[in-house]
PDB file of C-alpha atoms and ligand atoms in Angstrom:
ATOM      1  CA  MET A   1      10.112  11.553   6.148  1.00  0.00           C
ATOM      2  CA  LYS A   2      11.231  13.250   2.919  1.00  0.00           C
ATOM      3  CA  ARG A   3      14.865  12.564   3.729  1.00  0.00           C
ATOM      4  CA  LEU A   4      14.230   8.889   4.420  1.00  0.00           C
ATOM      5  CA  SER A   5      12.358   8.414   1.210  1.00  0.00           C
ATOM      6  CA  THR A   6      15.119  10.170  -0.706  1.00  0.00           C
ATOM      7  CA  ILE A   7      17.690   7.811   0.763  1.00  0.00           C
ATOM      8  CA  LEU A   8      15.428   4.908   0.008  1.00  0.00           C
ATOM      9  CA  MET A   9      14.897   5.957  -3.573  1.00  0.00           C
ATOM     10  CA  SER A  10      18.592   6.415  -4.202  1.00  0.00           C
ATOM     11  CA  LEU A  11      19.207   2.960  -2.764  1.00  0.00           C
ATOM     12  CA  ILE A  12      16.611   1.456  -5.055  1.00  0.00           C
ATOM     13  CA  LEU A  13      17.960   3.498  -7.928  1.00  0.00           C
ATOM     14  CA  SER A  14      21.503   2.257  -7.464  1.00  0.00           C
ATOM     15  CA  GLY A  15      20.069  -1.249  -7.485  1.00  0.00           C
ATOM     16  CA  ALA A  16      18.210  -0.371 -10.651  1.00  0.00           C
ATOM     17  CA  LEU A  17      21.367   0.851 -12.358  1.00  0.00           C
ATOM     18  CA  LEU A  18      23.189  -2.292 -11.352  1.00  0.00           C
ATOM     19  CA  PHE A  19      20.358  -4.322 -12.741  1.00  0.00           C
ATOM     20  CA  SER A  20      20.174  -2.479 -16.040  1.00  0.00           C
ATOM     21  CA  GLY A  21      23.885  -3.206 -16.380  1.00  0.00           C
ATOM     22  CA  CYS A  22      23.216  -6.917 -15.941  1.00  0.00           C
ATOM     23  CA  GLN A  23      20.309  -6.880 -18.289  1.00  0.00           C
ATOM     24  CA  SER A  24      22.168  -5.478 -21.273  1.00  0.00           C
ATOM     25  CA  SER A  25      24.701  -8.283 -21.048  1.00  0.00           C
ATOM     26  CA  THR A  26      21.932 -10.885 -21.322  1.00  0.00           C
ATOM     27  CA  ASP A  27      20.046  -9.127 -24.126  1.00  0.00           C
ATOM     28  CA  ASP A  28      21.230 -11.625 -26.703  1.00  0.00           C
ATOM     29  CA  THR A  29      20.014 -14.725 -24.903  1.00  0.00           C
ATOM     30  CA  ASP A  30      17.697 -17.092 -26.703  1.00  0.00           C
ATOM     31  CA  ASP A  31      14.065 -16.007 -26.337  1.00  0.00           C
ATOM     32  CA  ASN A  32      12.966 -19.596 -25.844  1.00  0.00           C
ATOM     33  CA  ASP A  33      15.219 -19.978 -22.855  1.00  0.00           C
ATOM     34  CA  ASP A  34      13.055 -20.954 -19.868  1.00  0.00           C
ATOM     35  CA  SER A  35      14.362 -18.100 -17.737  1.00  0.00           C
ATOM     36  CA  THR A  36      12.866 -15.570 -20.160  1.00  0.00           C
ATOM     37  CA  ALA A  37       9.417 -17.185 -20.404  1.00  0.00           C
ATOM     38  CA  LYS A  38       6.677 -15.117 -18.808  1.00  0.00           C
ATOM     39  CA  ILE A  39       5.420 -16.360 -15.465  1.00  0.00           C
ATOM     40  CA  GLN A  40       1.665 -15.991 -14.957  1.00  0.00           C
ATOM     41  CA  VAL A  41       0.623 -14.765 -11.549  1.00  0.00           C
ATOM     42  CA  THR A  42      -2.632 -13.854  -9.901  1.00  0.00           C
ATOM     43  CA  VAL A  43      -2.038 -10.801  -7.756  1.00  0.00           C
ATOM     44  CA  VAL A  44      -4.435 -10.326  -4.855  1.00  0.00           C
ATOM     45  CA  THR A  45      -5.409  -6.963  -3.424  1.00  0.00           C
ATOM     46  CA  ASP A  46      -7.951  -5.642  -0.952  1.00  0.00           C
ATOM     47  CA  ALA A  47      -9.418  -2.994  -3.231  1.00  0.00           C
ATOM     48  CA  THR A  48     -10.843  -0.797  -0.475  1.00  0.00           C
ATOM     49  CA  TRP A  49      -7.866   1.526  -0.076  1.00  0.00           C
ATOM     50  CA  PRO A  50      -8.028   4.494  -2.460  1.00  0.00           C
ATOM     51  CA  PRO A  51      -6.016   5.809  -4.213  1.00  0.00           C
ATOM     52  CA  PHE A  52      -3.806   2.692  -4.061  1.00  0.00           C
ATOM     53  CA  GLU A  53      -6.443   0.046  -4.794  1.00  0.00           C
ATOM     54  CA  TYR A  54     -10.190   0.449  -5.154  1.00  0.00           C
ATOM     55  CA  VAL A  55     -13.042  -0.714  -7.355  1.00  0.00           C
ATOM     56  CA  ASN A  56     -14.214   1.768  -9.973  1.00  0.00           C
ATOM     57  CA  GLU A  57     -17.949   2.003  -9.282  1.00  0.00           C
ATOM     58  CA  GLN A  58     -18.846   2.536 -12.937  1.00  0.00           C
ATOM     59  CA  THR A  59     -16.657  -0.069 -14.619  1.00  0.00           C
ATOM     60  CA  HIS A  60     -16.193  -2.445 -11.633  1.00  0.00           C
ATOM     61  CA  ALA A  61     -12.508  -2.602 -12.561  1.00  0.00           C
ATOM     62  CA  ILE A  62      -9.819  -2.666  -9.882  1.00  0.00           C
ATOM     63  CA  GLU A  63      -7.793   0.536 -10.187  1.00  0.00           C
ATOM     64  CA  GLY A  64      -5.190   2.590  -8.353  1.00  0.00           C
ATOM     65  CA  PHE A  65      -1.514   3.390  -8.000  1.00  0.00           C
ATOM     66  CA  ASP A  66      -0.627  -0.145  -6.874  1.00  0.00           C
ATOM     67  CA  ILE A  67      -2.456  -1.669  -9.838  1.00  0.00           C
ATOM     68  CA  ASP A  68      -0.677   0.586 -12.351  1.00  0.00           C
ATOM     69  CA  LEU A  69       2.631  -0.061 -10.605  1.00  0.00           C
ATOM     70  CA  MET A  70       2.166  -3.838 -10.628  1.00  0.00           C
ATOM     71  CA  LYS A  71       1.286  -3.796 -14.332  1.00  0.00           C
ATOM     72  CA  ALA A  72       4.403  -1.745 -15.103  1.00  0.00           C
ATOM     73  CA  ILE A  73       6.557  -4.056 -12.973  1.00  0.00           C
ATOM     74  CA  ALA A  74       5.098  -7.101 -14.733  1.00  0.00           C
ATOM     75  CA  GLU A  75       5.999  -5.664 -18.120  1.00  0.00           C
ATOM     76  CA  LYS A  76       9.622  -5.050 -17.114  1.00  0.00           C
ATOM     77  CA  GLY A  77       9.934  -8.162 -14.985  1.00  0.00           C
ATOM     78  CA  ASN A  78       8.553 -10.628 -17.522  1.00  0.00           C
ATOM     79  CA  LEU A  79       5.424 -11.539 -15.574  1.00  0.00           C
ATOM     80  CA  GLU A  80       1.833 -11.765 -16.719  1.00  0.00           C
ATOM     81  CA  VAL A  81      -0.518 -10.510 -14.027  1.00  0.00           C
ATOM     82  CA  THR A  82      -4.223 -10.680 -13.358  1.00  0.00           C
ATOM     83  CA  PHE A  83      -5.804  -9.141 -10.277  1.00  0.00           C
ATOM     84  CA  GLN A  84      -8.152 -10.655  -7.730  1.00  0.00           C
ATOM     85  CA  ASN A  85      -9.997  -8.673  -5.083  1.00  0.00           C
ATOM     86  CA  VAL A  86      -9.901 -10.326  -1.646  1.00  0.00           C
ATOM     87  CA  ALA A  87     -10.652  -9.122   1.878  1.00  0.00           C
ATOM     88  CA  TRP A  88      -7.684  -7.833   3.896  1.00  0.00           C
ATOM     89  CA  ASP A  89      -7.735 -10.533   6.591  1.00  0.00           C
ATOM     90  CA  ALA A  90      -8.013 -13.288   3.964  1.00  0.00           C
ATOM     91  CA  LEU A  91      -5.178 -11.692   2.027  1.00  0.00           C
ATOM     92  CA  LEU A  92      -2.825 -11.736   5.033  1.00  0.00           C
ATOM     93  CA  ALA A  93      -3.817 -15.290   5.985  1.00  0.00           C
ATOM     94  CA  GLY A  94      -3.525 -16.551   2.401  1.00  0.00           C
ATOM     95  CA  LEU A  95      -0.055 -15.079   1.974  1.00  0.00           C
ATOM     96  CA  ALA A  96       1.104 -16.845   5.121  1.00  0.00           C
ATOM     97  CA  THR A  97      -0.173 -20.250   3.960  1.00  0.00           C
ATOM     98  CA  GLY A  98       0.984 -19.780   0.358  1.00  0.00           C
ATOM     99  CA  GLN A  99      -2.601 -19.875  -0.968  1.00  0.00           C
ATOM    100  CA  TYR A 100      -1.825 -16.495  -2.544  1.00  0.00           C
ATOM    101  CA  LYS A 101       1.532 -16.101  -4.252  1.00  0.00           C
ATOM    102  CA  VAL A 102       1.605 -12.343  -4.744  1.00  0.00           C
ATOM    103  CA  ALA A 103      -0.210  -9.407  -3.155  1.00  0.00           C
ATOM    104  CA  ILE A 104       0.035  -5.688  -3.766  1.00  0.00           C
ATOM    105  CA  SER A 105      -2.182  -3.879  -1.283  1.00  0.00           C
ATOM    106  CA  SER A 106      -0.321  -0.988   0.373  1.00  0.00           C
ATOM    107  CA  ILE A 107       1.208  -3.605   2.650  1.00  0.00           C
ATOM    108  CA  THR A 108       3.583  -2.157   5.220  1.00  0.00           C
ATOM    109  CA  ILE A 109       6.776  -4.128   5.660  1.00  0.00           C
ATOM    110  CA  ASN A 110       7.197  -5.128   9.293  1.00  0.00           C
ATOM    111  CA  ALA A 111       9.100  -7.791  11.221  1.00  0.00           C
ATOM    112  CA  GLU A 112       6.072  -9.882  12.140  1.00  0.00           C
ATOM    113  CA  ARG A 113       4.879 -10.134   8.553  1.00  0.00           C
ATOM    114  CA  ALA A 114       8.385 -10.706   7.219  1.00  0.00           C
ATOM    115  CA  GLU A 115       8.477 -13.929   9.244  1.00  0.00           C
ATOM    116  CA  LYS A 116       5.426 -15.201   7.383  1.00  0.00           C
ATOM    117  CA  TRP A 117       6.154 -14.214   3.776  1.00  0.00           C
ATOM    118  CA  LEU A 118       8.671 -12.421   1.556  1.00  0.00           C
ATOM    119  CA  PHE A 119       8.680  -8.720   0.688  1.00  0.00           C
ATOM    120  CA  SER A 120       9.912  -6.934  -2.397  1.00  0.00           C
ATOM    121  CA  ASP A 121      12.178  -3.929  -2.052  1.00  0.00           C
ATOM    122  CA  PRO A 122      10.243  -1.063  -0.447  1.00  0.00           C
ATOM    123  CA  TYR A 123       8.416   1.239  -2.874  1.00  0.00           C
ATOM    124  CA  PHE A 124       6.526   3.874  -0.912  1.00  0.00           C
ATOM    125  CA  ASN A 125       6.680   5.608   2.478  1.00  0.00           C
ATOM    126  CA  ALA A 126       3.214   6.054   3.977  1.00  0.00           C
ATOM    127  CA  GLY A 127       3.075   6.755   7.707  1.00  0.00           C
ATOM    128  CA  GLN A 128      -0.042   6.804   9.859  1.00  0.00           C
ATOM    129  CA  MET A 129      -2.321   9.837   9.953  1.00  0.00           C
ATOM    130  CA  VAL A 130      -5.220  10.848  12.210  1.00  0.00           C
ATOM    131  CA  CYS A 131      -8.508  12.179  10.805  1.00  0.00           C
ATOM    132  CA  VAL A 132     -11.271  13.816  12.866  1.00  0.00           C
ATOM    133  CA  GLN A 133     -14.534  15.638  12.222  1.00  0.00           C
ATOM    134  CA  LYS A 134     -14.060  19.036  10.599  1.00  0.00           C
ATOM    135  CA  ASN A 135     -15.404  20.913  13.645  1.00  0.00           C
ATOM    136  CA  ASN A 136     -13.289  19.056  16.203  1.00  0.00           C
ATOM    137  CA  THR A 137     -11.103  21.485  18.166  1.00  0.00           C
ATOM    138  CA  THR A 138      -9.629  19.200  20.837  1.00  0.00           C
ATOM    139  CA  ILE A 139      -7.743  16.552  18.871  1.00  0.00           C
ATOM    140  CA  LEU A 140      -4.731  18.240  17.323  1.00  0.00           C
ATOM    141  CA  SER A 141      -2.489  15.207  16.858  1.00  0.00           C
ATOM    142  CA  HIS A 142      -2.253  11.503  17.719  1.00  0.00           C
ATOM    143  CA  ASN A 143      -1.150  12.546  21.216  1.00  0.00           C
ATOM    144  CA  ASP A 144      -4.668  13.794  21.961  1.00  0.00           C
ATOM    145  CA  LEU A 145      -6.388  10.436  21.428  1.00  0.00           C
ATOM    146  CA  THR A 146      -6.166   9.180  25.020  1.00  0.00           C
ATOM    147  CA  GLY A 147      -9.550   7.847  26.105  1.00  0.00           C
ATOM    148  CA  LYS A 148     -11.131   8.504  22.686  1.00  0.00           C
ATOM    149  CA  LYS A 149     -13.053   6.253  20.302  1.00  0.00           C
ATOM    150  CA  VAL A 150     -10.514   5.498  17.606  1.00  0.00           C
ATOM    151  CA  ALA A 151     -11.156   3.493  14.431  1.00  0.00           C
ATOM    152  CA  ALA A 152      -8.964   1.622  11.975  1.00  0.00           C
ATOM    153  CA  GLN A 153      -9.140  -1.238   9.502  1.00  0.00           C
ATOM    154  CA  THR A 154      -8.748  -4.568  11.338  1.00  0.00           C
ATOM    155  CA  GLY A 155      -5.241  -6.005  11.185  1.00  0.00           C
ATOM    156  CA  THR A 156      -3.610  -2.947   9.651  1.00  0.00           C
ATOM    157  CA  THR A 157      -0.698  -1.002  11.051  1.00  0.00           C
ATOM    158  CA  GLY A 158      -3.189   1.796  11.821  1.00  0.00           C
ATOM    159  CA  PHE A 159      -5.067  -0.696  13.998  1.00  0.00           C
ATOM    160  CA  ILE A 160      -1.806  -1.668  15.738  1.00  0.00           C
ATOM    161  CA  GLU A 161      -1.097   2.029  16.448  1.00  0.00           C
ATOM    162  CA  ALA A 162      -4.654   2.577  17.718  1.00  0.00           C
ATOM    163  CA  GLN A 163      -4.216  -0.260  20.189  1.00  0.00           C
ATOM    164  CA  LYS A 164      -1.169   1.483  21.665  1.00  0.00           C
ATOM    165  CA  ILE A 165      -3.199   4.531  22.712  1.00  0.00           C
ATOM    166  CA  GLU A 166      -3.859   4.657  26.421  1.00  0.00           C
ATOM    167  CA  GLY A 167      -7.482   4.216  27.416  1.00  0.00           C
ATOM    168  CA  ALA A 168      -8.736   4.449  23.847  1.00  0.00           C
ATOM    169  CA  THR A 169     -11.700   2.376  22.707  1.00  0.00           C
ATOM    170  CA  VAL A 170     -10.582   0.859  19.439  1.00  0.00           C
ATOM    171  CA  LYS A 171     -13.262   0.114  16.880  1.00  0.00           C
ATOM    172  CA  SER A 172     -12.118  -2.060  14.040  1.00  0.00           C
ATOM    173  CA  TYR A 173     -13.643  -2.211  10.567  1.00  0.00           C
ATOM    174  CA  ASP A 174     -13.336  -4.614   7.636  1.00  0.00           C
ATOM    175  CA  GLU A 175     -13.180  -1.598   5.309  1.00  0.00           C
ATOM    176  CA  ILE A 176     -11.734   1.818   6.055  1.00  0.00           C
ATOM    177  CA  GLY A 177     -14.576   3.497   4.114  1.00  0.00           C
ATOM    178  CA  LEU A 178     -17.012   2.321   6.796  1.00  0.00           C
ATOM    179  CA  ALA A 179     -14.791   3.845   9.502  1.00  0.00           C
ATOM    180  CA  PHE A 180     -14.879   7.194   7.668  1.00  0.00           C
ATOM    181  CA  GLN A 181     -18.682   6.914   7.402  1.00  0.00           C
ATOM    182  CA  ASP A 182     -18.905   6.458  11.167  1.00  0.00           C
ATOM    183  CA  LEU A 183     -16.535   9.384  11.712  1.00  0.00           C
ATOM    184  CA  MET A 184     -18.760  11.620   9.608  1.00  0.00           C
ATOM    185  CA  ASN A 185     -21.833  10.362  11.499  1.00  0.00           C
ATOM    186  CA  GLY A 186     -20.201  11.175  14.816  1.00  0.00           C
ATOM    187  CA  GLN A 187     -20.033   7.553  16.021  1.00  0.00           C
ATOM    188  CA  ILE A 188     -16.295   7.734  16.621  1.00  0.00           C
ATOM    189  CA  ASP A 189     -13.725  10.457  17.394  1.00  0.00           C
ATOM    190  CA  ALA A 190     -10.936   9.606  14.991  1.00  0.00           C
ATOM    191  CA  VAL A 191      -9.743   7.330  12.184  1.00  0.00           C
ATOM    192  CA  ILE A 192      -6.134   6.211  11.875  1.00  0.00           C
ATOM    193  CA  CYS A 193      -4.903   5.080   8.452  1.00  0.00           C
ATOM    194  CA  ASP A 194      -2.094   5.494   5.904  1.00  0.00           C
ATOM    195  CA  THR A 195      -1.502   9.158   5.014  1.00  0.00           C
ATOM    196  CA  PRO A 196      -2.344   9.004   1.269  1.00  0.00           C
ATOM    197  CA  VAL A 197      -5.641   7.265   2.075  1.00  0.00           C
ATOM    198  CA  ALA A 198      -6.460   9.866   4.746  1.00  0.00           C
ATOM    199  CA  ILE A 199      -5.775  12.623   2.217  1.00  0.00           C
ATOM    200  CA  ASP A 200      -8.007  10.901  -0.342  1.00  0.00           C
ATOM    201  CA  TYR A 201     -10.986  10.690   2.046  1.00  0.00           C
ATOM    202  CA  VAL A 202     -10.487  14.253   3.286  1.00  0.00           C
ATOM    203  CA  ASN A 203     -10.344  15.539  -0.302  1.00  0.00           C
ATOM    204  CA  ALA A 204     -13.594  13.707  -1.058  1.00  0.00           C
ATOM    205  CA  ASN A 205     -15.347  15.110   2.055  1.00  0.00           C
ATOM    206  CA  PRO A 206     -13.627  18.433   2.787  1.00  0.00           C
ATOM    207  CA  ASP A 207     -16.577  19.969   4.630  1.00  0.00           C
ATOM    208  CA  LYS A 208     -16.978  16.989   6.983  1.00  0.00           C
ATOM    209  CA  ILE A 209     -13.536  15.721   7.983  1.00  0.00           C
ATOM    210  CA  LYS A 210      -9.936  16.893   8.254  1.00  0.00           C
ATOM    211  CA  LYS A 211      -6.557  15.400   9.014  1.00  0.00           C
ATOM    212  CA  VAL A 212      -4.631  16.526  12.076  1.00  0.00           C
ATOM    213  CA  GLY A 213      -0.901  16.622  12.755  1.00  0.00           C
ATOM    214  CA  THR A 214       1.602  14.964  10.473  1.00  0.00           C
ATOM    215  CA  ALA A 215       2.329  11.321   9.745  1.00  0.00           C
ATOM    216  CA  PHE A 216       3.434   9.847  13.065  1.00  0.00           C
ATOM    217  CA  THR A 217       5.078   6.641  11.809  1.00  0.00           C
ATOM    218  CA  ASP A 218       7.475   5.847   8.979  1.00  0.00           C
ATOM    219  CA  GLU A 219       6.220   2.848   7.036  1.00  0.00           C
ATOM    220  CA  PHE A 220       7.338   1.387   3.764  1.00  0.00           C
ATOM    221  CA  TYR A 221       5.091  -0.545   1.442  1.00  0.00           C
ATOM    222  CA  GLY A 222       6.374  -3.734  -0.137  1.00  0.00           C
ATOM    223  CA  ILE A 223       4.861  -6.188  -2.577  1.00  0.00           C
ATOM    224  CA  SER A 224       4.228  -9.447  -0.719  1.00  0.00           C
ATOM    225  CA  VAL A 225       5.309 -12.808  -2.114  1.00  0.00           C
ATOM    226  CA  ALA A 226       4.648 -16.201  -0.525  1.00  0.00           C
ATOM    227  CA  LYS A 227       7.647 -18.057   0.868  1.00  0.00           C
ATOM    228  CA  GLY A 228       9.473 -20.142  -1.707  1.00  0.00           C
ATOM    229  CA  GLN A 229       8.406 -18.031  -4.704  1.00  0.00           C
ATOM    230  CA  THR A 230      11.898 -16.657  -5.125  1.00  0.00           C
ATOM    231  CA  GLU A 231      11.924 -16.471  -8.934  1.00  0.00           C
ATOM    232  CA  ILE A 232       8.754 -14.351  -8.877  1.00  0.00           C
ATOM    233  CA  LEU A 233      10.234 -12.164  -6.133  1.00  0.00           C
ATOM    234  CA  ALA A 234      13.417 -11.645  -8.159  1.00  0.00           C
ATOM    235  CA  ARG A 235      11.407 -10.623 -11.224  1.00  0.00           C
ATOM    236  CA  ILE A 236       9.307  -8.209  -9.165  1.00  0.00           C
ATOM    237  CA  ASN A 237      12.418  -6.574  -7.736  1.00  0.00           C
ATOM    238  CA  GLN A 238      13.977  -6.346 -11.209  1.00  0.00           C
ATOM    239  CA  GLY A 239      10.789  -4.853 -12.601  1.00  0.00           C
ATOM    240  CA  LEU A 240      10.481  -2.392  -9.719  1.00  0.00           C
ATOM    241  CA  ALA A 241      14.064  -1.221 -10.152  1.00  0.00           C
ATOM    242  CA  ALA A 242      13.463  -0.776 -13.883  1.00  0.00           C
ATOM    243  CA  VAL A 243      10.270   1.264 -13.485  1.00  0.00           C
ATOM    244  CA  ILE A 244      12.020   3.500 -10.957  1.00  0.00           C
ATOM    245  CA  ALA A 245      15.045   3.931 -13.222  1.00  0.00           C
ATOM    246  CA  ASP A 246      13.062   4.819 -16.351  1.00  0.00           C
ATOM    247  CA  GLY A 247      10.806   7.385 -14.655  1.00  0.00           C
ATOM    248  CA  THR A 248       7.585   5.351 -14.819  1.00  0.00           C
ATOM    249  CA  PHE A 249       7.389   5.278 -11.032  1.00  0.00           C
ATOM    250  CA  ASP A 250       7.515   9.076 -10.773  1.00  0.00           C
ATOM    251  CA  GLN A 251       4.917   9.389 -13.526  1.00  0.00           C
ATOM    252  CA  LEU A 252       2.555   7.164 -11.546  1.00  0.00           C
ATOM    253  CA  VAL A 253       3.186   9.162  -8.366  1.00  0.00           C
ATOM    254  CA  ALA A 254       2.195  12.288 -10.317  1.00  0.00           C
ATOM    255  CA  LYS A 255      -0.793  10.576 -11.998  1.00  0.00           C
ATOM    256  CA  TRP A 256      -2.221   9.553  -8.629  1.00  0.00           C
ATOM    257  CA  ASN A 257      -1.323  12.859  -7.008  1.00  0.00           C
ATOM    258  CA  LEU A 258       0.684  11.226  -4.235  1.00  0.00           C
ATOM    259  CA  ASN A 259       3.133  14.100  -3.691  1.00  0.00           C
ATOM    260  CA  PRO A 260       0.933  17.168  -3.607  1.00  0.00           C
TER     261      PRO A 260
HETATM  262  N1  LIG B   1      -0.349  -0.073   5.235  1.00  0.00           N
HETATM  263  C1  LIG B   1      -1.268  -0.675   6.159  1.00  0.00           C
HETATM  264  C2  LIG B   1      -0.804  -2.053   6.554  1.00  0.00           C
HETATM  265  O1  LIG B   1      -0.041  -2.638   5.881  1.00  0.00           O
HETATM  266  C3  LIG B   1      -2.673  -0.740   5.648  1.00  0.00           C
HETATM  267  C4  LIG B   1      -2.847  -1.437   4.340  1.00  0.00           C
HETATM  268  C5  LIG B   1      -4.276  -1.741   4.025  1.00  0.00           C
HETATM  269  N2  LIG B   1      -4.410  -2.063   2.655  1.00  0.00           N
HETATM  270  C6  LIG B   1      -5.598  -2.345   2.064  1.00  0.00           C
HETATM  271  N3  LIG B   1      -5.613  -2.528   0.777  1.00  0.00           N
HETATM  272  N4  LIG B   1      -6.677  -2.398   2.768  1.00  0.00           N
HETATM  273  O2  LIG B   1      -1.234  -2.594   7.542  1.00  0.00           O
END
């Protein structure tokens, strides 16, 4: 997984260098030129996925790695962003119809989704992880889930993986936090979700749950853009390359403790 992400990052980085080359040659262009005017976009997110996107209980603000990243991208990519919290299933449906133009929500790039909307360059590798109750001694990896009660957020890649398990009863949840509640209450045997999210819940409840095995898929997050919004997509990719090149991306990874 490390190696893949290294390759990925160097790919993005070379793109970033190329881009910064282009940018310096256009530095002198007229500021009133239409192509340099900020584009305003509402970015939707399902803020139930810490530490990537969640609602701060005190301030009610939407926070997380994705939110910081999107703000940084907007600054470099000449976009003005505001965030809107929407449910995951509505987010996927709205991207497909073009109701939502942009979403950042830990969205794994896959072939089925790429038929329905556009993706930015990949920005993070987060494979699937299994969590069980702390005192569980029989489930040591995803291979031990046969015939078990397995939970995931509806319509996520974790849910897709859960459905592949032979004889498993798959329980699906609108929010992953509710799945972790049921795991702690002993209603289900395991939760499958993105590794950084699994780590976040385990760190918050270390005496109740644990993760088992290692990430068993390789998945890359991309920012989703509705079909036809190619100028916005180009600006997002430019902004992403720039925040990777100038070290902002790594600072955010450290801030959100994503590479412990
Ligand atoms: N990476 C997974 C997927 O794309 C889960 C993402 C869920 N994100 C969220 N904000 N609830 O299916």
